[in-house]
């Protein structure tokens, strides 16, 4: 939607300060500038509103003789999907404003020179009944436009200008008559150019510069807006299409003014134009002022502002990319090809910065902000790199521990884990950076060496314990064997597979003799048994009194 019209040039000839232009130049390299000029009440604002959808004030039927537009008004028409150009529309005060009296022509000429040096396209309204009248207000404006182009040619720096003569309220019914009128107007403009070139000191006639080399002239016949509304709308549609499809305006007509420097450049131009003693002249001075702008303090200010603005925009874009990498690494995931991704972010950001600030490549601020931009991005990426290296180190340590638990040699496990860490960490380095992971590598090696030392100490402890256990078992086995031998001896000799024994009892006696031999042991047993007739013999029995209950007695001797 077009912006609300802003007064950039007051009726007193004061140009508004840059902030008062209310232009948002974010993401805009340059503007497509169209100026609409012409006699008072010729429908300048009407045609501008019809072409661009702007809201410039228009005259009412009762405002005859009163100027609706005073000075110069500006409206910004943002780019759209169908029209990808940000357009500035300039609505210029009427050339023959009654309120200005004798100063009307001088002010109109200065305004015409000003907008010609600023705009890609200048639309001049010409009343149908003023066609071919060389003293008309519209022809005076055309003369001022051509003067500016002529002086630009003399200075060697004026680009082409597209001049559209909008013939208002054309009344001829036949196309042949309109074509004839168009041809006559074109001849008039060429005659004006011949006079202008002569006054500007340029070659005329043979060897001179034809108008076509400086100005693309287009003549459009507009029928009456109220009586032939449909035909008027068709003319508006055709003119609008020509403005944006390259038929009427193209890159050759652009003044190549940076969007954020247009207000500063305009001040330089207006100072030159307003100081010119002759409103029709001043082109050389304009070129000189333009050169001063591009080589002086004003341009340096614009360069600083623009480079700083682009710096902020590109840093924000890069920060978003870094944020995505940070989210990934904070999820404890190693970022593969981290170095390549960093190179892509830095390269893409700097390329965009270079493209958007190419107009200021020769200014010191350009390189300074570029270096600062790369340094800040590099710092942000390095912080993510260190987090990525920390994860790689943890995974390398885990692999080392796994090798140790698998009983692989500690030295081999350490070498293998360190090699994997170095390889993966190197893949994350950005080209041209001074990043290093030596400290992290040293810490990893120290941890692995400590774990290896603990593992070796544990293994030595286990070996010693095993040896001591073996010795203890051998000692216990020896003691067990000795105890078995003692027990066997105590119970009847050593363990054997054979023994020998004999027993003898003398006849008619109560004595029983027995002799037994087992490997390593001899047993002699003498026993006295009760007399089976002791109860009958009474006191005369052999064993009487031997023991209570008629117990027997034995005597054993072991050898």
Coordinates of C-alpha atoms in Angstrom, one line a residue:
X1 CA 0.0 0.0 0.0
X2 CA 1.5 3.4 -1.0
X3 CA 2.6 5.6 1.9
X4 CA 0.8 8.8 2.9
X5 CA 2.2 11.7 0.8
X6 CA 5.0 13.7 2.5
X7 CA 6.0 17.2 1.6
X8 CA 9.7 17.0 0.8
X9 CA 9.9 20.5 -0.7
X10 CA 8.0 23.3 0.9
X11 CA 6.3 26.1 -1.0
X12 CA 9.1 28.3 0.2
X13 CA 11.7 26.1 -1.4
X14 CA 13.0 24.4 1.7
X15 CA 13.9 20.7 1.3
X16 CA 12.8 18.5 4.2
X17 CA 15.4 16.8 6.4
X18 CA 16.2 13.1 5.7
X19 CA 14.2 11.9 8.7
X20 CA 11.2 13.8 7.5
X21 CA 11.0 11.8 4.3
X22 CA 9.7 8.9 6.3
X23 CA 11.3 6.3 4.0
X24 CA 11.9 2.8 5.2
X25 CA 14.9 1.7 3.1
X26 CA 15.3 -1.8 4.7
X27 CA 16.2 -4.4 2.1
X28 CA 15.9 -1.8 -0.7
X29 CA 19.0 -1.1 -2.9
X30 CA 17.5 1.7 -5.0
X31 CA 14.2 3.2 -5.9
X32 CA 12.4 3.5 -9.2
X33 CA 11.6 7.3 -9.3
X34 CA 8.8 8.8 -11.3
X35 CA 8.1 12.5 -11.3
X36 CA 4.8 14.0 -12.5
X37 CA 4.9 17.7 -13.5
X38 CA 2.8 20.1 -15.6
X39 CA 0.6 23.2 -15.6
X40 CA -1.6 23.9 -12.6
X41 CA -4.8 21.9 -12.5
X42 CA -3.8 19.8 -15.4
X43 CA -4.4 16.6 -13.5
X44 CA -0.9 15.7 -12.3
X45 CA -2.1 14.3 -9.0
X46 CA -5.0 12.5 -10.7
X47 CA -2.7 10.7 -13.2
X48 CA -0.2 9.8 -10.4
X49 CA -3.0 8.4 -8.2
X50 CA -4.4 6.5 -11.2
X51 CA -1.0 5.0 -12.1
X52 CA 0.3 4.1 -8.7
X53 CA -2.7 4.0 -6.3
X54 CA -1.3 6.9 -4.3
X55 CA -3.3 9.4 -2.4
X56 CA -2.1 12.8 -3.5
X57 CA -4.7 15.6 -3.0
X58 CA -6.6 16.5 -6.1
X59 CA -8.4 19.8 -7.0
X60 CA -12.1 20.1 -6.6
X61 CA -14.3 21.8 -9.1
X62 CA -14.6 24.9 -6.9
X63 CA -10.8 25.3 -6.6
X64 CA -10.2 26.9 -9.9
X65 CA -7.1 29.0 -9.8
X66 CA -5.9 27.6 -6.5
X67 CA -2.9 25.3 -6.3
X68 CA -3.6 22.0 -4.7
X69 CA 0.0 20.8 -4.7
X70 CA 2.5 23.2 -3.3
X71 CA 6.2 22.4 -3.6
X72 CA 6.9 18.7 -4.1
X73 CA 5.1 15.8 -2.5
X74 CA 6.4 12.3 -2.2
X75 CA 4.8 8.9 -1.8
X76 CA 6.5 5.5 -1.5
X77 CA 4.9 2.6 -3.4
X78 CA 6.3 -0.7 -2.1
X79 CA 7.2 -3.5 -4.4
X80 CA 4.6 -6.3 -4.9
X81 CA 4.8 -9.8 -6.4
X82 CA 3.7 -8.5 -9.8
X83 CA 5.7 -5.3 -9.7
X84 CA 9.0 -6.0 -8.1
X85 CA 10.1 -2.3 -7.9
X86 CA 10.0 0.0 -4.9
X87 CA 8.7 3.2 -6.5
X88 CA 9.0 6.8 -5.4
X89 CA 6.4 9.1 -6.9
X90 CA 7.0 12.8 -6.9
X91 CA 4.0 15.2 -7.4
X92 CA 5.4 18.6 -8.5
X93 CA 3.7 21.9 -8.1
X94 CA 2.0 23.4 -11.2
X95 CA 4.3 25.2 -13.5
X96 CA 2.1 28.3 -13.8
X97 CA 0.8 28.5 -10.2
X98 CA -1.2 31.7 -9.9
X99 CA -0.1 32.2 -6.3
X100 CA 3.6 32.6 -7.3
X101 CA 3.0 35.4 -9.8
X102 CA 6.3 36.3 -11.6
X103 CA 8.3 33.7 -9.6
X104 CA 6.1 30.8 -11.0
X105 CA 8.3 30.0 -14.0
X106 CA 11.6 30.2 -12.1
X107 CA 10.4 27.9 -9.3
X108 CA 8.8 25.5 -11.8
X109 CA 12.1 25.4 -13.8
X110 CA 14.1 24.6 -10.7
X111 CA 11.7 21.9 -9.7
X112 CA 11.9 20.4 -13.2
X113 CA 15.7 20.5 -13.1
X114 CA 15.7 18.9 -9.7
X115 CA 13.3 16.0 -10.5
X116 CA 15.0 15.4 -13.9
X117 CA 18.3 14.8 -12.1
X118 CA 16.6 12.6 -9.5
X119 CA 14.0 10.6 -11.5
X120 CA 14.1 7.7 -13.9
X121 CA 11.0 8.9 -15.6
X122 CA 9.6 12.4 -15.9
X123 CA 5.9 12.7 -16.9
X124 CA 4.9 16.2 -18.2
X125 CA 1.2 17.0 -18.6
X126 CA 0.4 18.9 -21.7
X127 CA -3.1 20.3 -22.3
X128 CA -4.4 19.2 -25.7
X129 CA -5.1 22.8 -26.6
X130 CA -1.6 23.9 -25.7
X131 CA 0.0 21.4 -28.1
X132 CA 2.5 23.2 -30.5
X133 CA 2.3 26.4 -28.4
X134 CA 6.0 26.9 -27.6
X135 CA 5.2 29.5 -24.9
X136 CA 3.0 27.1 -22.9
X137 CA 3.8 26.1 -19.4
X138 CA 4.3 22.5 -20.4
X139 CA 6.8 23.4 -23.1
X140 CA 8.7 25.5 -20.6
X141 CA 9.0 22.4 -18.3
X142 CA 10.2 20.3 -21.2
X143 CA 12.8 23.0 -21.9
X144 CA 14.0 22.8 -18.3
X145 CA 14.2 19.0 -18.5
X146 CA 16.2 19.1 -21.6
X147 CA 18.5 21.8 -20.2
X148 CA 19.4 19.4 -17.3
X149 CA 20.1 16.6 -19.8
X150 CA 22.3 18.9 -21.9
X151 CA 24.4 20.1 -19.0
X152 CA 24.7 16.5 -17.9
X153 CA 26.0 15.6 -21.3
X154 CA 28.6 18.4 -21.1
X155 CA 29.7 17.1 -17.7
X156 CA 29.9 13.5 -19.0
X157 CA 27.9 11.9 -16.2
X158 CA 24.2 12.3 -17.0
X159 CA 22.4 9.0 -17.7
X160 CA 19.5 8.7 -20.1
X161 CA 16.1 10.1 -19.0
X162 CA 12.7 8.8 -20.0
X163 CA 10.4 11.7 -20.9
X164 CA 6.7 11.0 -21.2
X165 CA 4.5 13.8 -22.6
X166 CA 1.0 13.1 -21.4
X167 CA -1.4 15.0 -23.7
X168 CA -4.5 15.6 -21.6
X169 CA -8.1 15.8 -22.8
X170 CA -7.2 14.8 -26.4
X171 CA -10.3 15.4 -28.5
X172 CA -9.5 14.1 -31.9
X173 CA -11.7 11.2 -33.0
X174 CA -9.4 9.7 -35.6
X175 CA -6.2 7.8 -34.8
X176 CA -4.5 9.5 -37.8
X177 CA -5.1 12.9 -36.4
X178 CA -3.6 11.9 -33.1
X179 CA -0.6 10.3 -34.7
X180 CA -0.1 13.5 -36.7
X181 CA -0.4 15.6 -33.5
X182 CA 2.1 13.2 -31.8
X183 CA 4.5 13.8 -34.6
X184 CA 4.2 17.5 -34.4
X185 CA 4.8 17.4 -30.6
X186 CA 7.9 15.3 -31.2
X187 CA 9.2 17.9 -33.7
X188 CA 8.6 20.6 -31.2
X189 CA 10.6 18.8 -28.6
X190 CA 13.4 18.3 -31.1
X191 CA 13.3 22.1 -31.9
X192 CA 13.5 22.9 -28.2
X193 CA 16.5 20.5 -27.9
X194 CA 18.3 22.3 -30.7
X195 CA 17.9 25.6 -28.9
X196 CA 18.9 24.1 -25.6
X197 CA 22.0 22.4 -27.0
X198 CA 23.1 25.7 -28.6
X199 CA 22.7 27.6 -25.4
X200 CA 24.5 24.9 -23.5
X201 CA 27.5 25.2 -25.9
X202 CA 27.0 21.8 -27.5
X203 CA 27.4 20.9 -31.2
X204 CA 24.3 21.3 -33.2
X205 CA 23.3 20.1 -36.6
X206 CA 25.7 17.7 -38.4
X207 CA 28.0 16.1 -35.8
X208 CA 25.8 17.2 -32.9
X209 CA 24.2 15.0 -30.3
X210 CA 20.7 14.0 -31.3
X211 CA 18.0 14.1 -28.6
X212 CA 17.5 10.3 -28.9
X213 CA 20.9 9.7 -27.3
X214 CA 19.9 11.5 -24.1
X215 CA 16.1 11.2 -23.9
X216 CA 13.6 8.5 -24.6
X217 CA 10.6 10.4 -25.7
X218 CA 7.1 8.9 -25.3
X219 CA 3.9 10.7 -26.2
X220 CA 0.6 9.4 -24.8
X221 CA -2.8 10.8 -25.7
X222 CA -5.2 10.8 -22.7
X223 CA -8.9 11.3 -23.4
X224 CA -11.1 13.2 -21.0
X225 CA -11.3 11.5 -17.7
X226 CA -15.0 12.2 -17.1
X227 CA -16.4 11.9 -20.6
X228 CA -14.3 9.0 -21.7
X229 CA -13.5 7.2 -18.5
X230 CA -13.0 3.7 -20.0
X231 CA -10.6 5.0 -22.6
X232 CA -8.8 7.0 -20.0
X233 CA -8.4 3.9 -17.8
X234 CA -7.0 2.0 -20.8
X235 CA -4.4 4.6 -21.4
X236 CA -3.5 4.5 -17.7
X237 CA -3.1 0.7 -17.8
X238 CA -1.0 0.9 -20.9
X239 CA 1.3 3.6 -19.5
X240 CA 1.7 1.7 -16.2
X241 CA 2.6 -1.5 -18.1
X242 CA 5.2 0.4 -20.1
X243 CA 6.7 1.8 -17.0
X244 CA 7.4 -1.6 -15.4
X245 CA 8.0 -3.9 -18.4
X246 CA 11.0 -2.0 -19.7
X247 CA 9.2 -0.4 -22.7
X248 CA 9.3 3.1 -21.2
X249 CA 11.8 2.7 -18.4
X250 CA 14.7 0.4 -17.8
X251 CA 18.1 0.3 -16.0
X252 CA 19.6 2.8 -18.5
X253 CA 17.4 5.5 -17.0
X254 CA 18.3 4.8 -13.4
X255 CA 20.4 7.4 -11.6
X256 CA 22.0 4.6 -9.5
X257 CA 21.3 6.4 -6.2
X258 CA 21.4 4.1 -3.1
X259 CA 18.0 4.0 -1.5
X260 CA 19.3 5.1 1.9
X261 CA 21.2 8.0 0.3
X262 CA 18.4 9.4 -1.8
X263 CA 17.5 12.1 0.7
X264 CA 21.1 13.2 1.2
X265 CA 21.7 13.2 -2.6
X266 CA 18.5 15.2 -3.1
X267 CA 19.8 17.9 -0.7
X268 CA 23.0 18.2 -2.7
X269 CA 21.0 18.6 -5.9
X270 CA 18.5 21.1 -4.5
X271 CA 21.3 23.2 -3.1
X272 CA 22.8 23.4 -6.6
X273 CA 19.6 24.0 -8.5
X274 CA 18.2 26.6 -6.1
X275 CA 21.5 28.5 -6.2
X276 CA 21.6 28.6 -10.0
X277 CA 21.0 32.2 -11.3
X278 CA 19.2 30.9 -14.4
X279 CA 16.6 28.2 -13.7
X280 CA 17.3 26.7 -17.1
X281 CA 21.0 26.2 -16.4
X282 CA 22.9 24.6 -13.6
X283 CA 23.5 21.1 -15.1
X284 CA 27.3 21.4 -14.8
X285 CA 26.9 22.5 -11.2
X286 CA 24.6 19.6 -10.6
X287 CA 27.2 17.1 -11.9
X288 CA 29.9 18.8 -9.8
X289 CA 27.8 18.5 -6.7
X290 CA 27.0 14.9 -7.5
X291 CA 30.7 14.2 -7.8
X292 CA 31.2 15.9 -4.5
X293 CA 28.5 13.8 -3.0
X294 CA 30.1 10.5 -4.1
X295 CA 33.5 11.6 -3.0
X296 CA 32.8 13.8 0.0
X297 CA 31.6 13.7 3.6
X298 CA 27.9 13.2 2.7
X299 CA 28.7 10.0 0.8
X300 CA 30.9 8.8 3.6
X301 CA 28.0 9.3 6.0
X302 CA 25.7 7.4 3.7
X303 CA 28.3 4.6 3.4
X304 CA 28.7 4.3 7.1
X305 CA 24.9 4.2 7.7
X306 CA 24.4 1.7 4.9
X307 CA 27.3 -0.6 5.8
X308 CA 26.2 -0.6 9.4
X309 CA 22.6 -1.4 8.4
X310 CA 23.7 -4.3 6.1
X311 CA 26.1 -5.5 8.8
X312 CA 23.3 -5.8 11.3
X313 CA 21.0 -7.6 8.8
X314 CA 23.6 -10.1 7.7
X315 CA 24.7 -10.7 11.3
X316 CA 21.1 -11.5 12.3
X317 CA 20.8 -14.0 9.4
X318 CA 24.1 -15.7 10.4
X319 CA 23.1 -15.7 14.1
X320 CA 20.0 -17.7 13.1
X321 CA 22.1 -20.3 11.3
X322 CA 24.5 -20.5 14.2
X323 CA 21.5 -21.0 16.5
X324 CA 20.4 -24.0 14.6
X325 CA 23.9 -25.6 14.9
X326 CA 23.9 -24.7 18.6
X327 CA 20.5 -26.5 19.1
X328 CA 21.9 -29.6 17.4
X329 CA 25.1 -29.7 19.4
X330 CA 23.3 -29.1 22.7
X331 CA 21.2 -32.2 22.1
X332 CA 24.6 -34.1 22.6
X333 CA 24.8 -34.9 19.0
X334 CA 28.1 -34.6 17.1
X335 CA 27.6 -32.3 14.0
X336 CA 29.0 -34.0 11.0
X337 CA 30.9 -31.9 8.4
X338 CA 30.9 -29.0 10.9
X339 CA 33.8 -27.3 9.3
X340 CA 32.1 -27.2 5.9
X341 CA 28.9 -25.9 7.4
X342 CA 30.8 -23.1 9.1
X343 CA 32.6 -22.2 5.8
X344 CA 29.2 -22.1 4.0
X345 CA 27.7 -19.7 6.6
X346 CA 30.7 -17.3 6.6
X347 CA 31.0 -17.4 2.8
X348 CA 27.3 -16.9 2.1
X349 CA 27.1 -14.0 4.7
X350 CA 30.1 -12.2 3.3
X351 CA 28.9 -12.6 -0.3
X352 CA 25.6 -11.1 0.6
X353 CA 27.3 -8.2 2.5
X354 CA 29.5 -7.6 -0.5
X355 CA 26.6 -7.5 -2.9
X356 CA 24.5 -5.2 -0.8
X357 CA 27.4 -2.8 0.0
X358 CA 29.1 -2.8 -3.4
X359 CA 28.4 0.9 -3.9
X360 CA 30.7 1.6 -1.0
X361 CA 33.5 -0.8 -1.7
X362 CA 36.0 2.0 -1.9
X363 CA 35.1 3.5 1.5
X364 CA 37.1 2.5 4.6
X365 CA 33.9 1.7 6.5
X366 CA 33.1 -1.1 4.0
X367 CA 36.2 -3.2 4.8
X368 CA 36.0 -2.4 8.5
X369 CA 32.4 -3.6 8.9
X370 CA 33.2 -6.6 6.7
X371 CA 36.1 -7.6 8.9
X372 CA 34.0 -7.0 12.1
X373 CA 31.2 -9.1 10.6
X374 CA 33.5 -12.1 9.9
X375 CA 35.1 -11.8 13.3
X376 CA 31.8 -11.9 15.2
X377 CA 30.5 -14.8 13.2
X378 CA 33.8 -16.6 13.7
X379 CA 33.5 -16.2 17.4
X380 CA 30.0 -17.5 17.5
X381 CA 30.9 -20.6 15.4
X382 CA 34.0 -21.3 17.5
X383 CA 31.8 -21.6 20.6
X384 CA 29.7 -24.2 18.9
X385 CA 32.9 -25.9 17.6
X386 CA 34.2 -26.2 21.2
X387 CA 31.0 -27.9 22.3
X388 CA 31.2 -30.2 19.3
X389 CA 34.8 -31.1 20.3
X390 CA 33.7 -31.8 23.8
X391 CA 31.2 -34.4 22.6
X392 CA 33.8 -35.9 20.3
X393 CA 36.1 -36.2 23.3
X394 CA 33.5 -37.9 25.4
X395 CA 32.8 -40.5 22.6
X396 CA 36.5 -41.1 22.2
X397 CA 36.9 -41.7 25.9
X398 CA 33.9 -44.1 25.9
X399 CA 35.5 -46.0 23.0
X400 CA 38.8 -46.2 24.9
X401 CA 37.1 -47.6 28.0
X402 CA 35.3 -50.2 25.9
X403 CA 38.6 -51.3 24.5
X404 CA 40.1 -51.6 28.0
X405 CA 37.1 -53.7 29.1
X406 CA 37.6 -55.9 26.1
X407 CA 41.1 -56.6 27.4
X408 CA 42.8 -54.9 24.6
X409 CA 46.3 -53.5 25.4
X410 CA 46.0 -50.1 27.0
X411 CA 48.6 -48.5 24.7
X412 CA 46.8 -49.7 21.6
X413 CA 43.4 -48.5 22.9
X414 CA 44.8 -45.1 23.8
X415 CA 46.4 -44.6 20.4
X416 CA 43.3 -45.7 18.5
X417 CA 41.0 -43.4 20.6
X418 CA 43.3 -40.4 20.2
X419 CA 43.5 -40.9 16.4
X420 CA 39.7 -41.0 16.1
X421 CA 39.4 -37.8 18.2
X422 CA 42.0 -35.9 16.1
X423 CA 40.4 -37.0 12.8
X424 CA 36.8 -35.9 13.8
X425 CA 38.0 -32.7 15.4
X426 CA 39.9 -31.7 12.3
X427 CA 36.8 -32.1 10.2
X428 CA 35.2 -29.4 12.3
X429 CA 37.8 -26.7 11.7
X430 CA 36.8 -23.7 9.6
X431 CA 39.2 -22.7 6.8
X432 CA 41.2 -19.6 7.6
X433 CA 40.4 -19.7 11.3
X434 CA 42.8 -20.0 14.3
X435 CA 40.7 -22.5 16.1
X436 CA 42.5 -25.3 18.0
X437 CA 41.6 -28.3 20.1
X438 CA 45.0 -29.0 21.5
X439 CA 43.9 -28.3 25.1
X440 CA 41.0 -30.7 24.8
X441 CA 43.2 -33.3 23.2
X442 CA 45.7 -33.0 26.0
X443 CA 42.9 -33.4 28.6
X444 CA 41.6 -36.5 26.8
X445 CA 45.1 -38.0 26.7
X446 CA 45.6 -37.3 30.4
X447 CA 42.3 -39.0 31.3
X448 CA 43.1 -42.0 29.2
X449 CA 46.6 -42.3 30.7
X450 CA 45.2 -42.1 34.2
X451 CA 42.6 -44.8 33.4
X452 CA 45.3 -47.0 31.8
X453 CA 47.5 -46.6 34.9
X454 CA 44.6 -47.6 37.2
X455 CA 43.9 -50.5 35.0
X456 CA 47.5 -51.7 35.1
X457 CA 47.6 -51.3 38.9
X458 CA 44.4 -53.3 39.2
X459 CA 45.8 -56.0 37.0
X460 CA 49.0 -56.2 39.1
X461 CA 46.9 -56.4 42.3
X462 CA 44.8 -59.2 40.8
X463 CA 48.0 -61.1 39.8
X464 CA 49.5 -60.7 43.2
X465 CA 46.3 -61.8 44.9
X466 CA 46.1 -64.8 42.6
X467 CA 49.7 -65.8 43.4
X468 CA 49.1 -65.5 47.1
X469 CA 45.9 -67.5 46.8
X470 CA 47.8 -70.2 45.0
X471 CA 50.4 -70.4 47.7
X472 CA 47.8 -70.4 50.4
X473 CA 46.0 -73.3 48.7
X474 CA 49.3 -75.2 48.3
X475 CA 50.0 -74.7 52.0
X476 CA 46.5 -75.8 53.0
X477 CA 46.8 -78.8 50.8
X478 CA 50.1 -79.7 52.4
X479 CA 48.6 -79.2 55.9
X480 CA 45.6 -81.2 54.9
X481 CA 47.8 -84.1 53.7
X482 CA 49.8 -84.0 56.9
X483 CA 46.7 -84.0 59.0
X484 CA 45.3 -86.9 57.1
X485 CA 48.6 -88.8 57.7
X486 CA 48.5 -88.1 61.4
X487 CA 44.8 -89.0 61.6
X488 CA 45.5 -92.2 59.8
X489 CA 48.4 -93.0 62.0
X490 CA 46.2 -92.2 65.0
X491 CA 43.4 -94.4 63.8
X492 CA 45.4 -97.4 62.7
X493 CA 48.3 -96.6 60.5
X494 CA 48.6 -95.2 57.2
X495 CA 46.1 -96.0 54.6
X496 CA 46.8 -99.3 52.9
X497 CA 45.3 -102.1 50.9
X498 CA 46.3 -105.0 53.2
X499 CA 46.7 -106.0 56.9
X500 CA 47.6 -109.1 58.9
X501 CA 46.2 -110.3 62.3
X502 CA 46.4 -113.3 64.6
X503 CA 44.7 -114.2 67.9
X504 CA 45.4 -116.9 70.5
X505 CA 43.7 -118.0 73.7
X506 CA 45.5 -120.5 75.9
X507 CA 43.3 -123.4 76.7
X508 CA 41.3 -123.3 79.9
X509 CA 42.2 -119.7 80.5
X510 CA 40.5 -116.4 80.4
X511 CA 43.4 -114.7 78.6
X512 CA 43.0 -113.7 74.9
X513 CA 46.0 -112.6 72.9
X514 CA 45.7 -110.9 69.5
X515 CA 48.4 -109.5 67.2
X516 CA 47.6 -107.3 64.2
X517 CA 49.9 -105.7 61.6
X518 CA 49.0 -102.9 59.2
X519 CA 51.4 -101.0 57.0
X520 CA 53.5 -98.9 59.4
X521 CA 51.7 -100.1 62.5
X522 CA 51.7 -103.2 64.8
X523 CA 49.0 -103.7 67.5
X524 CA 49.3 -106.2 70.4
X525 CA 46.2 -106.8 72.5
X526 CA 45.9 -108.8 75.7
X527 CA 42.4 -109.1 77.1
X528 CA 40.9 -111.0 79.9
X529 CA 37.4 -112.1 79.4
X530 CA 34.9 -113.1 82.0
X531 CA 34.5 -116.7 82.7
X532 CA 31.3 -117.9 81.3
X533 CA 31.0 -120.0 84.5
X534 CA 31.8 -117.2 86.8
X535 CA 28.3 -117.1 88.2
X536 CA 28.6 -120.7 89.0
X537 CA 32.0 -120.6 90.5
X538 CA 31.3 -117.7 92.7
X539 CA 34.2 -116.4 94.7
X540 CA 36.5 -118.9 92.9
X541 CA 35.8 -117.5 89.5
X542 CA 38.7 -116.1 87.4
X543 CA 37.2 -112.8 86.9
X544 CA 35.5 -112.3 90.1
X545 CA 36.1 -108.8 91.2
X546 CA 37.6 -107.8 87.9
X547 CA 34.9 -105.2 87.4
X548 CA 31.4 -104.5 88.3
X549 CA 28.8 -106.3 86.3
X550 CA 31.3 -109.0 85.5
X551 CA 33.2 -106.8 83.1
X552 CA 36.3 -107.9 81.2
X553 CA 39.7 -106.1 81.0
X554 CA 42.0 -105.7 78.1
X555 CA 45.5 -104.2 77.5
X556 CA 46.6 -102.8 74.1
X557 CA 50.0 -102.0 72.9
X558 CA 50.7 -100.3 69.6
X559 CA 54.0 -100.2 67.8

